[in-house]
PDB file of C-alpha atoms and ligand atoms in Angstrom:
ATOM      1  CA  MET A  86     228.906 190.978 -59.657  1.00 70.00           C
ATOM      2  CA  ARG A  87     229.227 187.221 -59.571  1.00 80.00           C
ATOM      3  CA  ILE A  88     226.005 185.350 -60.745  1.00 79.00           C
ATOM      4  CA  LEU A  89     224.491 182.855 -58.874  1.00 82.00           C
ATOM      5  CA  PRO A  90     223.300 179.894 -61.376  1.00 82.00           C
ATOM      6  CA  PRO A  91     221.246 178.158 -57.475  1.00 86.00           C
ATOM      7  CA  LYS A  92     219.969 181.165 -56.504  1.00 83.00           C
ATOM      8  CA  ILE A  93     219.014 182.377 -60.129  1.00 81.00           C
ATOM      9  CA  TRP A  94     217.447 178.564 -60.322  1.00 85.00           C
ATOM     10  CA  ARG A  95     215.182 178.956 -56.697  1.00 85.00           C
ATOM     11  CA  ASN A  96     213.955 181.820 -58.202  1.00 80.00           C
ATOM     12  CA  LYS A  97     212.712 181.419 -61.634  1.00 80.00           C
ATOM     13  CA  ASP A  98     208.590 181.398 -61.559  1.00 76.00           C
ATOM     14  CA  THR A  99     209.049 184.426 -60.236  1.00 76.00           C
ATOM     15  CA  HIS A 100     212.414 185.804 -61.343  1.00 75.00           C
ATOM     16  CA  TYR A 101     211.461 185.168 -65.361  1.00 80.00           C
ATOM     17  CA  ALA A 102     208.147 186.242 -65.052  1.00 83.00           C
ATOM     18  CA  LEU A 103     206.479 188.908 -63.667  1.00 89.00           C
ATOM     19  CA  SER A 104     204.113 187.259 -60.767  1.00 90.00           C
ATOM     20  CA  ALA A 105     202.507 188.503 -57.099  1.00 92.00           C
ATOM     21  CA  SER A 106     201.161 186.952 -54.487  1.00 93.00           C
ATOM     22  CA  VAL A 107     197.453 186.725 -53.342  1.00 94.00           C
ATOM     23  CA  CYS A 108     196.468 186.690 -50.020  1.00 96.00           C
ATOM     24  CA  GLU A 109     193.713 184.050 -49.806  1.00 97.00           C
ATOM     25  CA  LYS A 110     192.731 184.961 -46.167  1.00 97.00           C
ATOM     26  CA  CYS A 111     191.805 188.994 -47.161  1.00 97.00           C
ATOM     27  CA  GLY A 112     192.956 189.415 -50.663  1.00 94.00           C
ATOM     28  CA  ASN A 113     196.105 191.385 -50.407  1.00 93.00           C
ATOM     29  CA  VAL A 114     198.241 191.665 -53.818  1.00 91.00           C
ATOM     30  CA  ILE A 115     202.174 191.566 -52.293  1.00 92.00           C
ATOM     31  CA  PHE A 116     204.530 192.073 -55.237  1.00 91.00           C
ATOM     32  CA  PRO A 117     206.861 191.430 -55.576  1.00 88.00           C
ATOM     33  CA  ALA A 118     204.983 187.488 -54.221  1.00 89.00           C
ATOM     34  CA  ARG A 119     206.084 186.399 -50.841  1.00 91.00           C
ATOM     35  CA  ALA A 120     205.561 182.713 -49.109  1.00 93.00           C
ATOM     36  CA  SER A 121     202.469 185.413 -46.921  1.00 96.00           C
ATOM     37  CA  CYS A 122     200.636 188.066 -46.060  1.00 97.00           C
ATOM     38  CA  ASN A 123     202.874 191.435 -45.752  1.00 95.00           C
ATOM     39  CA  LYS A 124     198.706 192.928 -44.417  1.00 96.00           C
ATOM     40  CA  CYS A 125     197.795 190.226 -42.215  1.00 97.00           C
ATOM     41  CA  GLY A 126     200.690 187.354 -41.585  1.00 96.00           C
ATOM     42  CA  SER A 127     199.054 184.866 -43.241  1.00 97.00           C
ATOM     43  CA  PHE A 128     200.573 182.228 -45.287  1.00 97.00           C
ATOM     44  CA  LYS A 129     197.203 180.851 -47.625  1.00 97.00           C
ATOM     45  CA  VAL A 130     198.534 183.061 -50.767  1.00 97.00           C
ATOM     46  CA  LYS A 131     198.475 181.553 -54.025  1.00 96.00           C
ATOM     47  CA  LEU A 132     201.459 182.522 -56.648  1.00 92.00           C
ATOM     48  CA  VAL A 133     199.455 184.483 -59.338  1.00 93.00           C
ATOM     49  CA  LYS A 134     201.053 185.105 -63.074  1.00 92.00           C
ATOM     50  CA  LEU A 135     200.341 188.740 -63.898  1.00 92.00           C
ATOM     51  CA  SER A 136     199.728 190.186 -67.525  1.00 93.00           C
ATOM     52  CA  GLY A 137     202.914 191.421 -68.329  1.00 93.00           C
ATOM     53  CA  LYS A 138     201.336 194.816 -70.042  1.00 96.00           C
ATOM     54  CA  GLY A 139     201.116 197.928 -68.376  1.00 97.00           C
ATOM     55  CA  THR A 140     200.701 201.820 -68.869  1.00 97.00           C
ATOM     56  CA  LEU A 141     204.245 204.318 -68.422  1.00 97.00           C
ATOM     57  CA  LEU A 142     203.342 206.769 -65.594  1.00 97.00           C
ATOM     58  CA  SER A 143     207.191 208.642 -66.260  1.00 97.00           C
ATOM     59  CA  PHE A 144     210.402 207.807 -67.178  1.00 96.00           C
ATOM     60  CA  THR A 145     214.466 208.818 -66.685  1.00 96.00           C
ATOM     61  CA  LYS A 146     216.355 208.943 -69.284  1.00 94.00           C
ATOM     62  CA  SER A 147     220.471 208.246 -67.764  1.00 92.00           C
ATOM     63  CA  HIS A 148     223.415 208.639 -70.086  1.00 90.00           C
ATOM     64  CA  GLN A 149     225.868 207.972 -67.486  1.00 88.00           C
ATOM     65  CA  ILE A 150     226.571 203.795 -67.348  1.00 83.00           C
ATOM     66  CA  ARG A 151     228.897 201.125 -66.286  1.00 79.00           C
ATOM     67  CA  THR A 152     232.504 200.890 -67.763  1.00 81.00           C
ATOM     68  CA  GLY A 153     231.433 197.997 -70.250  1.00 76.00           C
ATOM     69  CA  TYR A 154     227.969 199.171 -71.223  1.00 75.00           C
ATOM     70  CA  GLU A 155     228.282 202.333 -73.011  1.00 80.00           C
ATOM     71  CA  LYS A 156     227.447 201.161 -77.182  1.00 81.00           C
ATOM     72  CA  GLU A 157     223.833 200.638 -74.738  1.00 80.00           C
ATOM     73  CA  SER A 158     223.306 204.559 -73.800  1.00 85.00           C
ATOM     74  CA  PRO A 159     220.887 206.400 -72.973  1.00 91.00           C
ATOM     75  CA  VAL A 160     219.600 204.114 -70.548  1.00 91.00           C
ATOM     76  CA  TYR A 161     215.844 204.263 -69.904  1.00 95.00           C
ATOM     77  CA  PHE A 162     213.694 203.505 -66.896  1.00 95.00           C
ATOM     78  CA  GLY A 163     209.997 203.677 -66.253  1.00 97.00           C
ATOM     79  CA  LEU A 164     207.403 204.134 -63.591  1.00 98.00           C
ATOM     80  CA  ILE A 165     204.857 201.453 -64.316  1.00 97.00           C
ATOM     81  CA  ARG A 166     202.044 200.621 -63.194  1.00 97.00           C
ATOM     82  CA  LEU A 167     200.830 197.900 -64.456  1.00 95.00           C
ATOM     83  CA  ASP A 168     197.285 195.965 -65.432  1.00 94.00           C
ATOM     84  CA  GLU A 169     196.644 194.518 -61.860  1.00 91.00           C
ATOM     85  CA  GLY A 170     197.406 198.460 -60.264  1.00 91.00           C
ATOM     86  CA  ILE A 171     200.459 196.970 -59.140  1.00 93.00           C
ATOM     87  CA  GLU A 172     203.620 200.413 -60.010  1.00 95.00           C
ATOM     88  CA  ILE A 173     206.626 199.254 -60.807  1.00 94.00           C
ATOM     89  CA  LEU A 174     210.279 200.825 -61.511  1.00 95.00           C
ATOM     90  CA  ALA A 175     211.858 198.875 -64.674  1.00 94.00           C
ATOM     91  CA  PRO A 176     214.606 199.244 -67.870  1.00 94.00           C
ATOM     92  CA  LEU A 177     213.255 200.319 -70.845  1.00 96.00           C
ATOM     93  CA  VAL A 178     214.022 198.313 -74.021  1.00 94.00           C
ATOM     94  CA  ASP A 179     214.201 199.775 -77.719  1.00 92.00           C
ATOM     95  CA  VAL A 180     213.340 202.968 -76.958  1.00 91.00           C
ATOM     96  CA  ASP A 181     214.508 204.879 -79.753  1.00 87.00           C
ATOM     97  CA  ASP A 182     213.302 208.187 -78.989  1.00 90.00           C
ATOM     98  CA  ASP A 183     212.231 209.496 -75.654  1.00 92.00           C
ATOM     99  CA  PRO A 184     208.818 207.820 -74.768  1.00 92.00           C
ATOM    100  CA  LYS A 185     205.273 209.163 -74.647  1.00 93.00           C
ATOM    101  CA  ASP A 186     203.035 209.274 -70.244  1.00 92.00           C
ATOM    102  CA  GLY A 187     200.666 207.489 -70.935  1.00 94.00           C
ATOM    103  CA  SER A 188     202.070 204.652 -73.817  1.00 95.00           C
ATOM    104  CA  ARG A 189     201.480 200.898 -72.733  1.00 97.00           C
ATOM    105  CA  VAL A 190     204.263 198.532 -73.081  1.00 97.00           C
ATOM    106  CA  GLU A 191     205.001 195.036 -71.741  1.00 96.00           C
ATOM    107  CA  ALA A 192     207.606 192.798 -70.022  1.00 95.00           C
ATOM    108  CA  THR A 193     209.971 190.680 -72.032  1.00 93.00           C
ATOM    109  CA  ILE A 194     213.018 188.543 -71.459  1.00 91.00           C
ATOM    110  CA  ARG A 195     216.593 190.081 -71.893  1.00 89.00           C
ATOM    111  CA  ARG A 196     220.220 189.786 -70.710  1.00 86.00           C
ATOM    112  CA  LEU A 197     220.346 192.030 -67.487  1.00 84.00           C
ATOM    113  CA  ARG A 198     224.202 191.672 -67.235  1.00 81.00           C
ATOM    114  CA  VAL A 199     227.433 189.213 -67.564  1.00 82.00           C
ATOM    115  CA  ASP A 200     229.334 187.892 -64.886  1.00 84.00           C
ATOM    116  CA  SER A 201     232.910 188.546 -65.798  1.00 80.00           C
ATOM    117  CA  SER A 202     234.406 186.104 -64.107  1.00 85.00           C
ATOM    118  CA  ASN A 203     232.929 182.968 -65.833  1.00 84.00           C
ATOM    119  CA  GLY A 204     230.571 184.917 -68.566  1.00 84.00           C
ATOM    120  CA  LEU A 205     227.650 183.438 -67.203  1.00 87.00           C
ATOM    121  CA  ILE A 206     224.494 185.702 -68.141  1.00 87.00           C
ATOM    122  CA  GLU A 207     221.609 186.915 -65.874  1.00 84.00           C
ATOM    123  CA  TYR A 208     219.071 187.455 -68.006  1.00 87.00           C
ATOM    124  CA  GLY A 209     215.901 189.243 -66.267  1.00 87.00           C
ATOM    125  CA  THR A 210     211.885 191.343 -67.078  1.00 90.00           C
ATOM    126  CA  LYS A 211     212.271 194.462 -69.149  1.00 94.00           C
ATOM    127  CA  PHE A 212     209.416 196.742 -70.716  1.00 96.00           C
ATOM    128  CA  ARG A 213     209.280 197.444 -74.168  1.00 96.00           C
ATOM    129  CA  LEU A 214     207.047 200.200 -75.813  1.00 96.00           C
ATOM    130  CA  ILE A 215     203.654 198.210 -77.564  1.00 94.00           C
ATOM    131  CA  GLU A 216     202.341 199.623 -80.851  1.00 81.00           C
ATOM    132  CA  ASN A 217     198.036 199.388 -81.888  1.00 63.00           C
ATOM    133  CA  GLU A 218     196.342 198.591 -78.332  1.00 62.00           C
TER     134      GLU A 218
HETATM  135 ZN1   ZN B 559     196.339 188.747 -46.281  1.00 88.12          ZN
END
C-alpha cells in the first residue's frame, strides 16, 4: 500500500495528535475532526486537542497478521473511551499479557506500516497501558 507524504502532511494536525472538532453553535463534539458540524451543519467549528488518555472498555487479540509482521503477533485492538467521552477502536502496543478491562491507556505515536515500494514509514496513533494512575 502506497504512503502519500503530501496527504499525511495536509492532515498532520489530526494525524499525529488526537483531535476533535467542537461546534461553536451547538456544542457537538465531532471525532474525527471535521470542517463542519455533523449535527447542525454549521461551519463554525474549532479544532481541539484531546488528552489522549482513556479507559480500555474491551479488547480483541488476533494471531492472524500480514506477511512481514509475524514477529508482532499477537496484535491487540482495544475499544477505548477517551476521557472526553469519545469511544474509539485502536491498536494496543507494549502488551505482554491480556489487559484487564477498565485499564487506563494513553495515546502514543508508533510505526503503522512501511511502503513496500519505496521504504517510507508511516507513523500514527496507538495506545499503551499506563499504570499508577
Ligand atoms: Zn453543531
